[in-house]
């Protein structure tokens, strides 16, 4: 596995590989890798001749400086995991390498991300999706992947990236990969490493409430299902729901009636102490 630190090195490498006809898969990450990331990497390795994984904690997508400062970092451990998973190359640049004018310099432009970016994470983390679009579009221009892999835990992020790719005219297949969970149901996340023992014990209640609510939803309204989940999670000491929205999975706009969409997802963000955890569940799937 080759480790690249500069934009020119990784783009020259990819150019050579593309010249010989190799297909290129990209897995963008912020490091602190877990089995969820590794499942994306393994899929990329299976589907492409060359797999590049980026490891970069992108400052422009953090609206809370403390969140950026405490984001877990474990580069050496990440590199070992990626090498074991059969990755061809890692791109792990510095902030200066990615943003030569500094992360606070004006981004190239305001990305057109559609109404999907205005709700939920877009509402509670102002500027977050502009930062995600900025770094992901930059990575796409540097690595020029045929396919890029993202986890469905960040359900809204995938929709926003699809909108960005379309509005920027970037040719890449966005591959959405299922959520990986711990044995107790907690969605795997780099932020889980920040939970103390007590918080780690409380956190699985998020998925337990979501999972049970699928049954509940069969005989209850959207509003009742929503309230049931929020009340159950908020009743657990140490957990506090920031938002829970039951939405049309294609537009991400909230629905009032189950019949409004053939594909309905519930997206939740919960504070577990200071740690912000997200998860989602499907209530209705197309077909
Ligand atoms: O999902 C993430 O880890 C990040 O938002 C991403 C896509 C790597 C961009 O920094």
PDB file of C-alpha atoms and ligand atoms in Angstrom:
ATOM      1  CA  UNK A   1       0.000   0.000   0.000  1.00  0.00           C
ATOM      2  CA  UNK A   2       1.368   3.396  -1.003  1.00  0.00           C
ATOM      3  CA  UNK A   3       0.818   6.419   1.248  1.00  0.00           C
ATOM      4  CA  UNK A   4       0.538   9.743  -0.562  1.00  0.00           C
ATOM      5  CA  UNK A   5       0.683  13.079   1.243  1.00  0.00           C
ATOM      6  CA  UNK A   6       0.455  15.450  -1.707  1.00  0.00           C
ATOM      7  CA  UNK A   7      -2.160  16.188  -4.341  1.00  0.00           C
ATOM      8  CA  UNK A   8       0.346  15.968  -7.199  1.00  0.00           C
ATOM      9  CA  UNK A   9       1.656  12.529  -6.125  1.00  0.00           C
ATOM     10  CA  UNK A  10      -1.775  10.920  -5.839  1.00  0.00           C
ATOM     11  CA  UNK A  11      -3.155  12.491  -9.011  1.00  0.00           C
ATOM     12  CA  UNK A  12      -0.055  11.438 -11.018  1.00  0.00           C
ATOM     13  CA  UNK A  13      -0.419   7.907  -9.640  1.00  0.00           C
ATOM     14  CA  UNK A  14      -4.108   7.731 -10.584  1.00  0.00           C
ATOM     15  CA  UNK A  15      -3.390   9.191 -14.044  1.00  0.00           C
ATOM     16  CA  UNK A  16      -0.865   6.394 -14.700  1.00  0.00           C
ATOM     17  CA  UNK A  17      -3.305   3.730 -13.485  1.00  0.00           C
ATOM     18  CA  UNK A  18      -6.114   5.137 -15.622  1.00  0.00           C
ATOM     19  CA  UNK A  19      -3.822   5.214 -18.653  1.00  0.00           C
ATOM     20  CA  UNK A  20      -3.338   1.458 -18.330  1.00  0.00           C
ATOM     21  CA  UNK A  21      -7.131   1.072 -18.176  1.00  0.00           C
ATOM     22  CA  UNK A  22      -7.564   0.439 -14.446  1.00  0.00           C
ATOM     23  CA  UNK A  23     -10.881   1.246 -12.780  1.00  0.00           C
ATOM     24  CA  UNK A  24     -10.550   3.437  -9.692  1.00  0.00           C
ATOM     25  CA  UNK A  25     -12.637   3.319  -6.511  1.00  0.00           C
ATOM     26  CA  UNK A  26     -12.442   6.034  -3.851  1.00  0.00           C
ATOM     27  CA  UNK A  27     -13.485   5.720  -0.210  1.00  0.00           C
ATOM     28  CA  UNK A  28     -13.416   9.177   1.397  1.00  0.00           C
ATOM     29  CA  UNK A  29     -12.966   9.004   5.189  1.00  0.00           C
ATOM     30  CA  UNK A  30     -11.994  11.173   8.119  1.00  0.00           C
ATOM     31  CA  UNK A  31     -10.006   8.301   9.660  1.00  0.00           C
ATOM     32  CA  UNK A  32     -10.597   6.692  13.089  1.00  0.00           C
ATOM     33  CA  UNK A  33     -11.643   3.729  11.007  1.00  0.00           C
ATOM     34  CA  UNK A  34     -14.007   1.000  12.194  1.00  0.00           C
ATOM     35  CA  UNK A  35     -15.660  -2.052  10.635  1.00  0.00           C
ATOM     36  CA  UNK A  36     -18.216   0.197   8.896  1.00  0.00           C
ATOM     37  CA  UNK A  37     -15.428   1.904   6.928  1.00  0.00           C
ATOM     38  CA  UNK A  38     -13.738  -1.437   6.297  1.00  0.00           C
ATOM     39  CA  UNK A  39     -16.957  -2.812   4.751  1.00  0.00           C
ATOM     40  CA  UNK A  40     -16.921   0.100   2.239  1.00  0.00           C
ATOM     41  CA  UNK A  41     -13.233  -0.487   1.567  1.00  0.00           C
ATOM     42  CA  UNK A  42     -13.759  -4.211   0.983  1.00  0.00           C
ATOM     43  CA  UNK A  43     -16.556  -3.488  -1.485  1.00  0.00           C
ATOM     44  CA  UNK A  44     -14.354  -0.961  -3.300  1.00  0.00           C
ATOM     45  CA  UNK A  45     -11.463  -3.431  -3.447  1.00  0.00           C
ATOM     46  CA  UNK A  46     -13.790  -6.076  -4.918  1.00  0.00           C
ATOM     47  CA  UNK A  47     -15.279  -3.756  -7.547  1.00  0.00           C
ATOM     48  CA  UNK A  48     -12.205  -1.809  -8.734  1.00  0.00           C
ATOM     49  CA  UNK A  49      -8.680  -2.568  -9.857  1.00  0.00           C
ATOM     50  CA  UNK A  50      -7.329   0.347  -7.845  1.00  0.00           C
ATOM     51  CA  UNK A  51      -8.763   1.491  -4.506  1.00  0.00           C
ATOM     52  CA  UNK A  52      -7.756   4.829  -2.992  1.00  0.00           C
ATOM     53  CA  UNK A  53      -8.846   5.699   0.561  1.00  0.00           C
ATOM     54  CA  UNK A  54      -8.572   9.297   1.695  1.00  0.00           C
ATOM     55  CA  UNK A  55      -7.955   9.972   5.383  1.00  0.00           C
ATOM     56  CA  UNK A  56      -8.544  13.643   6.082  1.00  0.00           C
ATOM     57  CA  UNK A  57     -10.367  15.346   8.953  1.00  0.00           C
ATOM     58  CA  UNK A  58     -11.924  18.141   6.928  1.00  0.00           C
ATOM     59  CA  UNK A  59     -12.070  21.347   9.004  1.00  0.00           C
ATOM     60  CA  UNK A  60     -14.520  23.100   6.673  1.00  0.00           C
ATOM     61  CA  UNK A  61     -17.403  20.737   7.535  1.00  0.00           C
ATOM     62  CA  UNK A  62     -17.227  21.296  11.314  1.00  0.00           C
ATOM     63  CA  UNK A  63     -19.449  24.102  12.546  1.00  0.00           C
ATOM     64  CA  UNK A  64     -18.344  23.473  16.139  1.00  0.00           C
ATOM     65  CA  UNK A  65     -14.606  24.040  16.874  1.00  0.00           C
ATOM     66  CA  UNK A  66     -14.723  21.734  19.906  1.00  0.00           C
ATOM     67  CA  UNK A  67     -16.129  18.926  17.736  1.00  0.00           C
ATOM     68  CA  UNK A  68     -13.192  19.369  15.337  1.00  0.00           C
ATOM     69  CA  UNK A  69     -10.649  19.489  18.178  1.00  0.00           C
ATOM     70  CA  UNK A  70     -11.952  16.305  19.812  1.00  0.00           C
ATOM     71  CA  UNK A  71     -12.560  14.318  16.603  1.00  0.00           C
ATOM     72  CA  UNK A  72     -10.687  11.000  17.124  1.00  0.00           C
ATOM     73  CA  UNK A  73      -7.431  10.538  15.179  1.00  0.00           C
ATOM     74  CA  UNK A  74      -5.360   7.326  14.905  1.00  0.00           C
ATOM     75  CA  UNK A  75      -3.469   7.475  11.627  1.00  0.00           C
ATOM     76  CA  UNK A  76      -0.974   4.643  12.173  1.00  0.00           C
ATOM     77  CA  UNK A  77      -3.731   2.231  13.252  1.00  0.00           C
ATOM     78  CA  UNK A  78      -5.856   3.310  10.240  1.00  0.00           C
ATOM     79  CA  UNK A  79      -3.012   2.627   7.811  1.00  0.00           C
ATOM     80  CA  UNK A  80      -2.558  -0.901   9.242  1.00  0.00           C
ATOM     81  CA  UNK A  81      -6.276  -1.670   8.831  1.00  0.00           C
ATOM     82  CA  UNK A  82      -6.297  -0.348   5.252  1.00  0.00           C
ATOM     83  CA  UNK A  83      -3.216  -2.285   4.262  1.00  0.00           C
ATOM     84  CA  UNK A  84      -4.801  -5.480   5.642  1.00  0.00           C
ATOM     85  CA  UNK A  85      -7.984  -4.764   3.637  1.00  0.00           C
ATOM     86  CA  UNK A  86      -6.034  -4.725   0.361  1.00  0.00           C
ATOM     87  CA  UNK A  87      -6.149  -0.983  -0.397  1.00  0.00           C
ATOM     88  CA  UNK A  88      -3.854   0.173  -3.224  1.00  0.00           C
ATOM     89  CA  UNK A  89      -3.174   3.690  -1.968  1.00  0.00           C
ATOM     90  CA  UNK A  90      -3.992   6.022   0.895  1.00  0.00           C
ATOM     91  CA  UNK A  91      -4.215   9.765   0.413  1.00  0.00           C
ATOM     92  CA  UNK A  92      -3.606  11.473   3.767  1.00  0.00           C
ATOM     93  CA  UNK A  93      -2.896  15.157   3.107  1.00  0.00           C
ATOM     94  CA  UNK A  94      -2.362  17.996   5.566  1.00  0.00           C
ATOM     95  CA  UNK A  95      -4.903  20.819   5.819  1.00  0.00           C
ATOM     96  CA  UNK A  96      -2.387  23.129   4.049  1.00  0.00           C
ATOM     97  CA  UNK A  97      -2.070  20.673   1.165  1.00  0.00           C
ATOM     98  CA  UNK A  98      -5.843  20.505   0.646  1.00  0.00           C
ATOM     99  CA  UNK A  99      -6.493  24.200   1.262  1.00  0.00           C
ATOM    100  CA  UNK A 100      -3.378  26.164   0.247  1.00  0.00           C
ATOM    101  CA  UNK A 101      -5.176  29.463   0.994  1.00  0.00           C
ATOM    102  CA  UNK A 102      -6.165  28.153   4.453  1.00  0.00           C
ATOM    103  CA  UNK A 103      -9.434  26.375   5.403  1.00  0.00           C
ATOM    104  CA  UNK A 104     -11.153  29.712   6.048  1.00  0.00           C
ATOM    105  CA  UNK A 105     -10.424  31.051   2.547  1.00  0.00           C
ATOM    106  CA  UNK A 106     -13.464  31.527   0.375  1.00  0.00           C
ATOM    107  CA  UNK A 107     -14.548  28.154  -1.162  1.00  0.00           C
ATOM    108  CA  UNK A 108     -14.606  28.067  -5.000  1.00  0.00           C
ATOM    109  CA  UNK A 109     -18.307  28.877  -4.937  1.00  0.00           C
ATOM    110  CA  UNK A 110     -21.540  28.144  -3.112  1.00  0.00           C
ATOM    111  CA  UNK A 111     -22.443  24.552  -4.072  1.00  0.00           C
ATOM    112  CA  UNK A 112     -25.985  23.954  -5.301  1.00  0.00           C
ATOM    113  CA  UNK A 113     -27.110  21.115  -3.027  1.00  0.00           C
ATOM    114  CA  UNK A 114     -30.880  21.340  -3.319  1.00  0.00           C
ATOM    115  CA  UNK A 115     -33.544  21.357  -0.626  1.00  0.00           C
ATOM    116  CA  UNK A 116     -32.218  18.002   0.683  1.00  0.00           C
ATOM    117  CA  UNK A 117     -29.355  19.982   2.248  1.00  0.00           C
ATOM    118  CA  UNK A 118     -31.605  22.488   4.025  1.00  0.00           C
ATOM    119  CA  UNK A 119     -33.285  20.118   6.488  1.00  0.00           C
ATOM    120  CA  UNK A 120     -32.040  18.041   9.458  1.00  0.00           C
ATOM    121  CA  UNK A 121     -28.193  18.186   9.479  1.00  0.00           C
ATOM    122  CA  UNK A 122     -28.397  21.222   7.188  1.00  0.00           C
ATOM    123  CA  UNK A 123     -30.576  23.010   9.725  1.00  0.00           C
ATOM    124  CA  UNK A 124     -28.696  21.979  12.877  1.00  0.00           C
ATOM    125  CA  UNK A 125     -25.170  22.245  11.446  1.00  0.00           C
ATOM    126  CA  UNK A 126     -25.125  25.411   9.325  1.00  0.00           C
ATOM    127  CA  UNK A 127     -22.422  25.281   6.648  1.00  0.00           C
ATOM    128  CA  UNK A 128     -21.757  21.564   7.236  1.00  0.00           C
ATOM    129  CA  UNK A 129     -22.882  20.359   3.807  1.00  0.00           C
ATOM    130  CA  UNK A 130     -21.093  23.177   1.961  1.00  0.00           C
ATOM    131  CA  UNK A 131     -17.912  21.921   3.682  1.00  0.00           C
ATOM    132  CA  UNK A 132     -18.678  18.291   2.776  1.00  0.00           C
ATOM    133  CA  UNK A 133     -19.372  19.293  -0.855  1.00  0.00           C
ATOM    134  CA  UNK A 134     -16.159  21.333  -0.950  1.00  0.00           C
ATOM    135  CA  UNK A 135     -13.912  18.487   0.229  1.00  0.00           C
ATOM    136  CA  UNK A 136     -15.674  15.681  -1.643  1.00  0.00           C
ATOM    137  CA  UNK A 137     -15.669  17.613  -4.947  1.00  0.00           C
ATOM    138  CA  UNK A 138     -11.980  18.384  -4.411  1.00  0.00           C
ATOM    139  CA  UNK A 139     -11.239  14.697  -3.767  1.00  0.00           C
ATOM    140  CA  UNK A 140     -13.211  13.740  -6.882  1.00  0.00           C
ATOM    141  CA  UNK A 141     -11.171  16.197  -8.973  1.00  0.00           C
ATOM    142  CA  UNK A 142      -7.869  14.911  -7.523  1.00  0.00           C
ATOM    143  CA  UNK A 143      -8.576  11.152  -7.667  1.00  0.00           C
ATOM    144  CA  UNK A 144     -11.084  11.086 -10.584  1.00  0.00           C
ATOM    145  CA  UNK A 145     -12.711   7.848  -9.314  1.00  0.00           C
ATOM    146  CA  UNK A 146     -15.109   5.742 -11.377  1.00  0.00           C
ATOM    147  CA  UNK A 147     -16.948   4.872  -8.158  1.00  0.00           C
ATOM    148  CA  UNK A 148     -17.068   6.460  -4.711  1.00  0.00           C
ATOM    149  CA  UNK A 149     -18.333   4.665  -1.599  1.00  0.00           C
ATOM    150  CA  UNK A 150     -20.324   6.187   1.270  1.00  0.00           C
ATOM    151  CA  UNK A 151     -22.065   4.651   4.305  1.00  0.00           C
ATOM    152  CA  UNK A 152     -25.832   4.916   4.708  1.00  0.00           C
ATOM    153  CA  UNK A 153     -25.464   5.942   8.357  1.00  0.00           C
ATOM    154  CA  UNK A 154     -25.002   9.399   6.849  1.00  0.00           C
ATOM    155  CA  UNK A 155     -28.162   8.968   4.805  1.00  0.00           C
ATOM    156  CA  UNK A 156     -28.650  12.680   4.130  1.00  0.00           C
ATOM    157  CA  UNK A 157     -24.982  13.137   3.188  1.00  0.00           C
ATOM    158  CA  UNK A 158     -25.369  10.637   0.334  1.00  0.00           C
ATOM    159  CA  UNK A 159     -28.379  12.521  -1.079  1.00  0.00           C
ATOM    160  CA  UNK A 160     -26.517  15.826  -0.834  1.00  0.00           C
ATOM    161  CA  UNK A 161     -23.396  14.394  -2.514  1.00  0.00           C
ATOM    162  CA  UNK A 162     -25.546  13.027  -5.347  1.00  0.00           C
ATOM    163  CA  UNK A 163     -26.973  16.549  -5.809  1.00  0.00           C
ATOM    164  CA  UNK A 164     -23.475  18.059  -5.732  1.00  0.00           C
ATOM    165  CA  UNK A 165     -22.184  15.592  -8.342  1.00  0.00           C
ATOM    166  CA  UNK A 166     -25.097  16.423 -10.612  1.00  0.00           C
ATOM    167  CA  UNK A 167     -24.860  20.193 -10.252  1.00  0.00           C
ATOM    168  CA  UNK A 168     -21.045  20.174 -10.685  1.00  0.00           C
ATOM    169  CA  UNK A 169     -21.251  17.797 -13.670  1.00  0.00           C
ATOM    170  CA  UNK A 170     -18.812  15.286 -12.110  1.00  0.00           C
ATOM    171  CA  UNK A 171     -18.855  11.796 -13.639  1.00  0.00           C
ATOM    172  CA  UNK A 172     -18.737   9.257 -10.815  1.00  0.00           C
ATOM    173  CA  UNK A 173     -20.980   6.456  -9.542  1.00  0.00           C
ATOM    174  CA  UNK A 174     -22.012   7.070  -5.945  1.00  0.00           C
ATOM    175  CA  UNK A 175     -22.268   3.700  -4.192  1.00  0.00           C
ATOM    176  CA  UNK A 176     -24.354   3.646  -0.991  1.00  0.00           C
ATOM    177  CA  UNK A 177     -23.391   0.912   1.501  1.00  0.00           C
ATOM    178  CA  UNK A 178     -25.532  -0.448   4.383  1.00  0.00           C
ATOM    179  CA  UNK A 179     -25.004   0.623   8.006  1.00  0.00           C
ATOM    180  CA  UNK A 180     -22.750  -1.638  10.072  1.00  0.00           C
ATOM    181  CA  UNK A 181     -23.816  -2.150  13.675  1.00  0.00           C
ATOM    182  CA  UNK A 182     -22.235  -3.441  16.876  1.00  0.00           C
ATOM    183  CA  UNK A 183     -23.772  -6.634  18.323  1.00  0.00           C
ATOM    184  CA  UNK A 184     -26.020  -4.498  20.559  1.00  0.00           C
ATOM    185  CA  UNK A 185     -27.298  -2.545  17.546  1.00  0.00           C
ATOM    186  CA  UNK A 186     -25.369   0.717  17.935  1.00  0.00           C
ATOM    187  CA  UNK A 187     -24.452   2.055  14.480  1.00  0.00           C
ATOM    188  CA  UNK A 188     -20.664   1.998  14.095  1.00  0.00           C
ATOM    189  CA  UNK A 189     -19.210   5.503  14.124  1.00  0.00           C
ATOM    190  CA  UNK A 190     -15.810   7.031  14.762  1.00  0.00           C
ATOM    191  CA  UNK A 191     -17.502   9.137  17.443  1.00  0.00           C
ATOM    192  CA  UNK A 192     -18.368   5.979  19.477  1.00  0.00           C
ATOM    193  CA  UNK A 193     -14.730   6.046  20.623  1.00  0.00           C
ATOM    194  CA  UNK A 194     -15.574   9.236  22.553  1.00  0.00           C
ATOM    195  CA  UNK A 195     -18.302   7.562  24.667  1.00  0.00           C
ATOM    196  CA  UNK A 196     -17.521   6.679  28.280  1.00  0.00           C
ATOM    197  CA  UNK A 197     -18.612   3.306  29.685  1.00  0.00           C
ATOM    198  CA  UNK A 198     -21.976   4.548  30.922  1.00  0.00           C
ATOM    199  CA  UNK A 199     -22.756   6.388  27.676  1.00  0.00           C
ATOM    200  CA  UNK A 200     -21.730   3.352  25.616  1.00  0.00           C
ATOM    201  CA  UNK A 201     -24.291   1.292  27.611  1.00  0.00           C
ATOM    202  CA  UNK A 202     -27.061   3.850  26.995  1.00  0.00           C
ATOM    203  CA  UNK A 203     -26.387   4.475  23.282  1.00  0.00           C
ATOM    204  CA  UNK A 204     -27.854   1.164  21.887  1.00  0.00           C
ATOM    205  CA  UNK A 205     -31.285   2.394  23.025  1.00  0.00           C
ATOM    206  CA  UNK A 206     -31.242   4.674  19.950  1.00  0.00           C
ATOM    207  CA  UNK A 207     -31.403   1.774  17.514  1.00  0.00           C
ATOM    208  CA  UNK A 208     -33.636  -0.299  19.821  1.00  0.00           C
ATOM    209  CA  UNK A 209     -36.224   2.516  19.756  1.00  0.00           C
ATOM    210  CA  UNK A 210     -35.925   2.922  15.973  1.00  0.00           C
ATOM    211  CA  UNK A 211     -36.220  -0.823  15.347  1.00  0.00           C
ATOM    212  CA  UNK A 212     -39.266  -1.279  17.597  1.00  0.00           C
ATOM    213  CA  UNK A 213     -40.900   1.742  16.008  1.00  0.00           C
ATOM    214  CA  UNK A 214     -41.099  -0.036  12.653  1.00  0.00           C
ATOM    215  CA  UNK A 215     -43.674  -2.459  14.134  1.00  0.00           C
ATOM    216  CA  UNK A 216     -45.373   0.377  15.980  1.00  0.00           C
ATOM    217  CA  UNK A 217     -45.674   2.383  12.749  1.00  0.00           C
ATOM    218  CA  UNK A 218     -47.839  -0.346  11.154  1.00  0.00           C
ATOM    219  CA  UNK A 219     -50.737   0.620  13.399  1.00  0.00           C
ATOM    220  CA  UNK A 220     -49.915   4.249  14.242  1.00  0.00           C
ATOM    221  CA  UNK A 221     -49.680   7.574  12.471  1.00  0.00           C
ATOM    222  CA  UNK A 222     -46.435   9.273  11.446  1.00  0.00           C
ATOM    223  CA  UNK A 223     -46.822  11.775  14.314  1.00  0.00           C
ATOM    224  CA  UNK A 224     -47.452   9.045  16.929  1.00  0.00           C
ATOM    225  CA  UNK A 225     -44.465   7.023  15.681  1.00  0.00           C
ATOM    226  CA  UNK A 226     -42.278  10.099  15.829  1.00  0.00           C
ATOM    227  CA  UNK A 227     -43.337  10.930  19.392  1.00  0.00           C
ATOM    228  CA  UNK A 228     -42.959   7.320  20.515  1.00  0.00           C
ATOM    229  CA  UNK A 229     -39.284   7.259  19.428  1.00  0.00           C
ATOM    230  CA  UNK A 230     -38.429  10.668  20.870  1.00  0.00           C
ATOM    231  CA  UNK A 231     -40.124   9.969  24.230  1.00  0.00           C
ATOM    232  CA  UNK A 232     -38.490   6.552  24.605  1.00  0.00           C
ATOM    233  CA  UNK A 233     -34.982   7.837  23.881  1.00  0.00           C
ATOM    234  CA  UNK A 234     -35.344  10.988  25.980  1.00  0.00           C
ATOM    235  CA  UNK A 235     -36.449   8.806  28.916  1.00  0.00           C
ATOM    236  CA  UNK A 236     -32.952   7.240  29.016  1.00  0.00           C
ATOM    237  CA  UNK A 237     -30.661   9.229  31.344  1.00  0.00           C
ATOM    238  CA  UNK A 238     -27.823  10.785  29.336  1.00  0.00           C
ATOM    239  CA  UNK A 239     -29.594  10.660  25.958  1.00  0.00           C
ATOM    240  CA  UNK A 240     -31.231  13.665  24.336  1.00  0.00           C
ATOM    241  CA  UNK A 241     -32.781  13.710  20.881  1.00  0.00           C
ATOM    242  CA  UNK A 242     -31.715  16.744  18.823  1.00  0.00           C
ATOM    243  CA  UNK A 243     -34.102  15.917  16.001  1.00  0.00           C
ATOM    244  CA  UNK A 244     -36.009  12.953  14.640  1.00  0.00           C
ATOM    245  CA  UNK A 245     -37.632  13.385  11.254  1.00  0.00           C
ATOM    246  CA  UNK A 246     -39.656  10.911   9.249  1.00  0.00           C
ATOM    247  CA  UNK A 247     -39.002  11.820   5.629  1.00  0.00           C
ATOM    248  CA  UNK A 248     -39.434  10.878   2.005  1.00  0.00           C
ATOM    249  CA  UNK A 249     -36.078   9.157   1.343  1.00  0.00           C
ATOM    250  CA  UNK A 250     -35.746  10.740  -2.106  1.00  0.00           C
ATOM    251  CA  UNK A 251     -36.408  14.389  -1.185  1.00  0.00           C
ATOM    252  CA  UNK A 252     -35.668  14.215   2.564  1.00  0.00           C
ATOM    253  CA  UNK A 253     -38.718  16.393   3.213  1.00  0.00           C
ATOM    254  CA  UNK A 254     -40.834  15.452   6.249  1.00  0.00           C
ATOM    255  CA  UNK A 255     -44.048  13.551   5.566  1.00  0.00           C
ATOM    256  CA  UNK A 256     -47.361  13.675   7.463  1.00  0.00           C
ATOM    257  CA  UNK A 257     -48.927  10.429   6.137  1.00  0.00           C
ATOM    258  CA  UNK A 258     -47.273   7.067   5.411  1.00  0.00           C
ATOM    259  CA  UNK A 259     -48.930   6.988   1.979  1.00  0.00           C
ATOM    260  CA  UNK A 260     -47.098  10.133   0.856  1.00  0.00           C
ATOM    261  CA  UNK A 261     -44.051   8.184  -0.317  1.00  0.00           C
ATOM    262  CA  UNK A 262     -43.125   4.600  -1.283  1.00  0.00           C
ATOM    263  CA  UNK A 263     -39.740   5.062   0.435  1.00  0.00           C
ATOM    264  CA  UNK A 264     -39.819   6.454   3.967  1.00  0.00           C
ATOM    265  CA  UNK A 265     -36.887   6.799   6.332  1.00  0.00           C
ATOM    266  CA  UNK A 266     -36.609   8.081   9.901  1.00  0.00           C
ATOM    267  CA  UNK A 267     -33.415  10.058  10.535  1.00  0.00           C
ATOM    268  CA  UNK A 268     -32.288  10.802  14.070  1.00  0.00           C
ATOM    269  CA  UNK A 269     -29.561  12.697  15.884  1.00  0.00           C
ATOM    270  CA  UNK A 270     -29.075  12.112  19.583  1.00  0.00           C
ATOM    271  CA  UNK A 271     -26.683  13.719  22.041  1.00  0.00           C
ATOM    272  CA  UNK A 272     -25.138  11.157  24.327  1.00  0.00           C
ATOM    273  CA  UNK A 273     -23.485  13.548  26.773  1.00  0.00           C
ATOM    274  CA  UNK A 274     -21.496  15.808  24.441  1.00  0.00           C
ATOM    275  CA  UNK A 275     -21.177  13.133  21.734  1.00  0.00           C
ATOM    276  CA  UNK A 276     -23.466  13.592  18.743  1.00  0.00           C
ATOM    277  CA  UNK A 277     -24.661  10.276  17.279  1.00  0.00           C
ATOM    278  CA  UNK A 278     -26.746   9.793  14.141  1.00  0.00           C
ATOM    279  CA  UNK A 279     -28.722   6.830  12.857  1.00  0.00           C
ATOM    280  CA  UNK A 280     -31.659   6.045  10.581  1.00  0.00           C
ATOM    281  CA  UNK A 281     -34.216   3.360   9.797  1.00  0.00           C
ATOM    282  CA  UNK A 282     -36.428   2.524   6.810  1.00  0.00           C
ATOM    283  CA  UNK A 283     -40.213   2.389   7.409  1.00  0.00           C
ATOM    284  CA  UNK A 284     -41.151   1.736   3.810  1.00  0.00           C
ATOM    285  CA  UNK A 285     -38.940   0.554   0.974  1.00  0.00           C
ATOM    286  CA  UNK A 286     -39.733   0.825  -2.740  1.00  0.00           C
ATOM    287  CA  UNK A 287     -40.936  -2.504  -4.162  1.00  0.00           C
TER     288      UNK A 287
HETATM  289  O1  LIG B   1     -18.598  10.918   6.049  1.00  0.00           O
HETATM  290  C1  LIG B   1     -17.466  11.396   6.303  1.00  0.00           C
HETATM  291  O2  LIG B   1     -16.637  10.788   6.990  1.00  0.00           O
HETATM  292  C2  LIG B   1     -17.106  12.761   5.751  1.00  0.00           C
HETATM  293  O3  LIG B   1     -18.211  13.613   5.737  1.00  0.00           O
HETATM  294  C3  LIG B   1     -16.461  12.690   4.337  1.00  0.00           C
HETATM  295  C4  LIG B   1     -17.434  12.151   3.313  1.00  0.00           C
HETATM  296  C5  LIG B   1     -15.231  11.794   4.394  1.00  0.00           C
HETATM  297  C6  LIG B   1     -16.034  14.087   3.896  1.00  0.00           C
HETATM  298  O4  LIG B   1     -15.092  14.636   4.761  1.00  0.00           O
END
